CSV table of C-alpha atoms in Angstrom, one decimal:
chain,number,residue,atom,x,y,z
U,25,SER,CA,-42.3,282.5,-136.8
U,26,ALA,CA,-43.3,279.8,-134.4
U,27,VAL,CA,-39.7,279.5,-133.3
U,28,SER,CA,-38.6,283.1,-133.3
U,29,GLY,CA,-41.8,284.0,-131.5
U,30,LYS,CA,-40.4,282.5,-128.4
U,31,LEU,CA,-38.0,285.4,-128.1
U,32,LYS,CA,-40.8,288.0,-128.1
U,33,VAL,CA,-40.5,289.0,-124.5
U,34,GLY,CA,-41.5,292.4,-123.0
U,35,LYS,CA,-38.5,293.9,-121.2
U,36,VAL,CA,-34.9,292.7,-121.0
U,37,ALA,CA,-32.2,294.4,-118.9
U,38,ILE,CA,-28.4,294.4,-119.3
U,39,VAL,CA,-26.7,295.5,-116.1
U,40,GLY,CA,-23.1,296.5,-116.9
U,41,LEU,CA,-22.2,297.6,-120.5
U,42,GLY,CA,-18.5,296.7,-120.6
U,43,GLY,CA,-16.9,294.3,-123.1
U,44,THR,CA,-19.3,291.4,-122.4
U,45,GLY,CA,-22.4,293.5,-121.8
U,46,SER,CA,-21.9,295.4,-125.1
U,47,TYR,CA,-21.6,292.1,-127.0
U,48,ILE,CA,-24.8,290.8,-125.3
U,49,LEU,CA,-26.5,294.0,-126.5
U,50,ASP,CA,-25.2,293.4,-130.0
U,51,LEU,CA,-26.7,289.9,-130.1
U,52,ILE,CA,-30.1,290.6,-128.4
U,53,ALA,CA,-30.7,293.8,-130.4
U,54,LYS,CA,-31.5,291.5,-133.3
U,55,ALA,CA,-34.1,289.6,-131.3
U,56,PRO,CA,-37.9,290.6,-131.2
U,57,ILE,CA,-37.6,292.0,-127.7
U,58,GLN,CA,-40.1,294.8,-127.0
U,59,GLU,CA,-37.7,296.9,-124.8
U,60,ILE,CA,-34.0,296.6,-124.0
U,61,HIS,CA,-32.9,298.5,-120.8
U,62,LEU,CA,-29.3,299.4,-120.3
U,63,PHE,CA,-27.9,300.1,-116.8
U,64,ASP,CA,-24.4,301.6,-116.4
U,65,ASP,CA,-23.1,304.9,-115.1
U,66,ASP,CA,-19.6,304.7,-116.7
U,67,VAL,CA,-18.0,306.6,-119.5
U,68,LEU,CA,-16.9,304.9,-122.7
U,69,TYR,CA,-13.1,305.2,-122.8
U,70,ALA,CA,-10.6,304.0,-125.5
U,71,HIS,CA,-9.8,300.7,-123.7
U,72,ASN,CA,-13.6,300.0,-123.5
U,73,ALA,CA,-13.9,300.6,-127.2
U,74,PHE,CA,-11.2,298.0,-127.9
U,75,ARG,CA,-13.4,295.4,-126.2
U,76,ALA,CA,-16.8,296.4,-127.7
U,77,PRO,CA,-18.4,295.6,-131.1
U,78,GLY,CA,-18.1,298.1,-133.9
U,79,ALA,CA,-15.7,301.0,-134.1
U,80,ALA,CA,-15.9,304.2,-132.1
U,81,SER,CA,-14.2,307.2,-133.7
U,82,LEU,CA,-11.6,309.4,-131.9
U,83,ASP,CA,-14.1,312.3,-132.1
U,84,GLU,CA,-16.8,310.2,-130.3
U,85,LEU,CA,-14.3,309.1,-127.6
U,86,LYS,CA,-13.1,312.7,-127.1
U,87,ASP,CA,-16.7,313.7,-126.1
U,88,SER,CA,-16.5,311.1,-123.2
U,89,PRO,CA,-20.0,309.7,-123.9
U,90,LEU,CA,-21.7,307.6,-121.3
U,91,LYS,CA,-21.7,303.9,-122.3
U,92,VAL,CA,-25.5,303.6,-122.2
U,93,GLU,CA,-26.1,306.7,-124.4
U,94,TYR,CA,-23.4,305.7,-126.9
U,95,PHE,CA,-24.7,302.2,-127.4
U,96,ALA,CA,-28.3,303.2,-127.3
U,97,ALA,CA,-27.6,305.7,-130.1
U,98,ARG,CA,-25.6,303.2,-132.1
U,99,TYR,CA,-28.2,300.5,-132.1
U,100,ASP,CA,-31.1,302.9,-132.6
U,101,ALA,CA,-30.2,302.6,-136.3
U,102,MET,CA,-31.7,299.1,-136.4
U,103,ARG,CA,-34.4,299.0,-133.7
U,104,ARG,CA,-36.6,300.9,-131.4
U,105,ASN,CA,-37.0,300.9,-127.6
U,106,ILE,CA,-33.5,300.7,-126.3
U,107,VAL,CA,-33.8,302.6,-123.0
U,108,SER,CA,-30.6,303.9,-121.4
U,109,HIS,CA,-30.3,304.3,-117.6
U,110,ALA,CA,-27.1,306.1,-116.8
U,111,VAL,CA,-27.1,304.8,-113.2
U,112,SER,CA,-25.4,302.2,-111.1
U,113,ILE,CA,-27.8,299.8,-109.4
U,114,SER,CA,-28.1,300.3,-105.7
U,115,GLU,CA,-30.6,299.8,-102.9
U,116,ASP,CA,-32.3,303.0,-104.0
U,117,ASN,CA,-33.1,301.8,-107.5
U,118,VAL,CA,-32.8,298.0,-107.6
U,119,GLU,CA,-36.6,297.9,-107.7
U,120,GLU,CA,-36.4,299.0,-111.4
U,121,LEU,CA,-35.2,295.5,-112.3
U,122,ARG,CA,-38.3,293.9,-110.8
U,123,GLU,CA,-40.4,294.7,-113.9
U,124,MET,CA,-37.9,293.1,-116.3
U,125,ASP,CA,-38.8,289.8,-117.9
U,126,PHE,CA,-35.2,288.8,-118.0
U,127,VAL,CA,-31.9,290.3,-116.7
U,128,PHE,CA,-28.3,289.8,-118.0
U,129,LEU,CA,-25.7,290.6,-115.4
U,130,SER,CA,-22.3,291.5,-116.9
U,131,MET,CA,-20.7,293.5,-114.0
U,132,ASP,CA,-17.8,293.3,-111.6
U,133,ALA,CA,-18.0,291.2,-108.5
U,134,GLY,CA,-18.9,293.0,-105.2
U,135,PRO,CA,-21.7,293.9,-102.9
U,136,THR,CA,-23.8,295.4,-105.7
U,137,LYS,CA,-23.9,292.1,-107.6
U,138,ARG,CA,-24.9,290.3,-104.4
U,139,LEU,CA,-27.7,292.8,-103.8
U,140,ILE,CA,-29.0,292.3,-107.3
U,141,VAL,CA,-28.8,288.5,-107.3
U,142,GLU,CA,-30.5,288.3,-103.9
U,143,GLN,CA,-33.4,290.6,-105.1
U,144,LEU,CA,-33.8,288.7,-108.3
U,145,GLN,CA,-34.2,285.5,-106.3
U,146,ASN,CA,-36.7,287.1,-104.0
U,147,TRP,CA,-38.8,288.2,-106.9
U,148,GLY,CA,-38.5,284.8,-108.7
U,149,SER,CA,-36.9,286.4,-111.7
U,150,SER,CA,-34.9,284.7,-114.4
U,151,PHE,CA,-31.4,286.0,-115.1
U,152,ILE,CA,-27.9,285.1,-116.3
U,153,ASP,CA,-24.7,286.2,-114.7
U,154,SER,CA,-21.5,286.3,-116.9
U,155,ALA,CA,-18.0,286.6,-115.6
U,156,MET,CA,-14.5,286.2,-116.9
U,157,GLY,CA,-11.0,286.2,-115.5
U,158,VAL,CA,-7.6,286.6,-117.1
U,159,GLN,CA,-4.2,285.6,-115.5
U,160,ARG,CA,-0.7,286.0,-116.8
U,161,GLN,CA,1.5,283.0,-117.3
U,162,GLU,CA,5.0,284.2,-118.2
U,163,ASN,CA,4.3,286.3,-121.4
U,164,SER,CA,1.0,284.7,-122.2
U,165,LEU,CA,-2.5,284.8,-120.8
U,166,ARG,CA,-4.8,282.2,-119.3
U,167,GLY,CA,-8.5,282.9,-119.3
U,168,ALA,CA,-11.7,281.4,-117.9
U,169,LEU,CA,-15.3,282.3,-118.7
U,170,ARG,CA,-18.4,281.5,-116.7
U,171,VAL,CA,-22.1,281.7,-117.4
U,172,THR,CA,-24.6,280.9,-114.6
U,173,ALA,CA,-28.4,281.0,-115.0
U,174,GLY,CA,-31.0,281.4,-112.3
U,175,SER,CA,-34.4,280.4,-113.4
U,176,GLU,CA,-37.7,280.1,-111.6
U,177,ASP,CA,-37.0,277.9,-108.5
U,178,HIS,CA,-33.5,276.9,-109.6
U,179,TYR,CA,-31.4,279.1,-107.3
U,180,ASP,CA,-29.7,276.6,-105.0
U,181,HIS,CA,-26.5,276.3,-107.1
U,182,LEU,CA,-25.9,280.1,-107.2
U,183,ALA,CA,-24.2,280.2,-103.8
U,184,HIS,CA,-21.2,278.2,-105.0
U,185,ARG,CA,-21.1,279.5,-108.5
U,186,ILE,CA,-21.3,283.3,-108.3
U,187,SER,CA,-18.5,285.1,-106.6
U,188,TYR,CA,-19.0,288.4,-104.9
U,189,THR,CA,-15.4,288.9,-104.0
U,190,ASP,CA,-13.4,291.5,-105.9
U,191,VAL,CA,-10.2,290.0,-107.4
U,192,ASN,CA,-7.1,291.6,-108.9
U,193,ALA,CA,-8.2,292.5,-112.4
U,194,ASP,CA,-4.8,294.0,-113.4
U,195,GLU,CA,-4.2,291.6,-116.2
U,196,TYR,CA,-7.6,292.2,-117.7
U,197,ASP,CA,-7.2,296.0,-117.4
U,198,TRP,CA,-3.7,296.1,-118.9
U,199,ASN,CA,-4.2,293.6,-121.8
U,200,ILE,CA,-7.0,295.0,-124.0
U,201,GLN,CA,-6.8,292.4,-126.8
U,202,THR,CA,-9.5,290.2,-125.1
U,203,ALA,CA,-12.6,291.2,-127.1
U,204,ASP,CA,-12.7,287.6,-128.4
U,205,LEU,CA,-13.2,286.4,-124.8
U,206,ASN,CA,-15.8,289.1,-124.1
U,207,MET,CA,-17.6,288.1,-127.3
U,208,LEU,CA,-17.5,284.4,-126.4
U,209,ASN,CA,-18.8,285.1,-122.9
U,210,ALA,CA,-21.6,287.1,-124.3
U,211,ALA,CA,-22.4,284.4,-126.9
U,212,MET,CA,-22.5,281.7,-124.1
U,213,ALA,CA,-25.0,283.9,-122.1
U,214,VAL,CA,-27.3,284.6,-125.1
U,215,LEU,CA,-27.2,281.0,-126.2
U,216,LYS,CA,-28.4,280.0,-122.6
U,217,TRP,CA,-31.1,282.6,-122.7
U,218,LYS,CA,-32.4,281.3,-126.0
U,219,LYS,CA,-32.4,277.8,-124.6
U,220,LEU,CA,-34.3,278.9,-121.6
U,221,ALA,CA,-36.8,280.5,-123.9
U,222,GLY,CA,-37.2,277.3,-125.9
U,223,TYR,CA,-35.6,278.7,-129.1
U,224,TYR,CA,-32.8,276.2,-129.1
U,225,VAL,CA,-33.2,272.6,-128.0
U,226,ASP,CA,-31.7,272.2,-124.5
U,227,GLU,CA,-31.2,268.5,-123.8
U,228,LYS,CA,-28.9,268.9,-120.8
U,229,ARG,CA,-30.6,272.0,-119.3
U,230,GLU,CA,-27.4,272.9,-117.3
U,231,LEU,CA,-27.5,276.0,-115.2
U,232,ASN,CA,-23.7,276.7,-115.2
U,233,ALA,CA,-21.0,276.5,-117.9
U,234,ASN,CA,-17.3,277.3,-117.7
U,235,TYR,CA,-14.9,277.6,-120.6
U,236,PHE,CA,-11.1,277.4,-120.0
U,237,VAL,CA,-9.0,279.0,-122.7
U,238,ALA,CA,-5.7,277.2,-122.2
U,239,ARG,CA,-7.3,273.7,-122.2
U,240,ASN,CA,-9.9,274.7,-124.8
U,241,GLN,CA,-12.4,273.0,-122.5
U,242,LEU,CA,-16.1,273.6,-121.9
U,243,ILE,CA,-17.5,272.2,-118.7
U,244,SER,CA,-21.2,272.4,-117.8
U,245,GLY,CA,-23.1,271.2,-114.7
U,246,ASP,CA,-25.6,272.0,-112.0
U,247,LEU,CA,-28.5,270.3,-113.6
U,248,PRO,CA,-32.0,271.1,-112.4
U,249,GLU,CA,-33.9,268.3,-110.7
């Protein structure tokens, strides 16, 4: 209990409940977090279900459920206090993230991500941003995963690690057999969160990690001073 007690935090948010975000939820739903808040305004479609944990039935998908409501109901079977917010974060509601003890970002690049990251830094909040990219090479796929943490006063590295530029996501959109990458990206993010919390020993204390599928290579860096 002395070890697991380090994960007893008040409120944790997941912003973006796509393939990576849904796997983050799957992992942290088992942790002794008081409240888990889900932020996403999108509908769960068949291609989303292929990248998410569990198995959504055809009947469930025909009802076009909102992602936050579908996953909140699914994990309600094992825990309380999963709070769904069927909204996209904007200037009008970003303040809702201020009360969170930790924030997982698993969303597309763009001005909204920049807004959130800048506000989290202004508040001195701790968070982890997850991202992945898939590129086609002939008839195979290359892939890269990234997990970047911002913690306390360690924000200087974020400017050259987190991209806010939308890129061509066609290969990711067209090739849905990438749940393994989403799952690994989520596992990297949750592992880093647990290290920041002191649950796992963190000798290197890196704030950024990249995994390259083709080379099977994990590179970490941006060490705090």
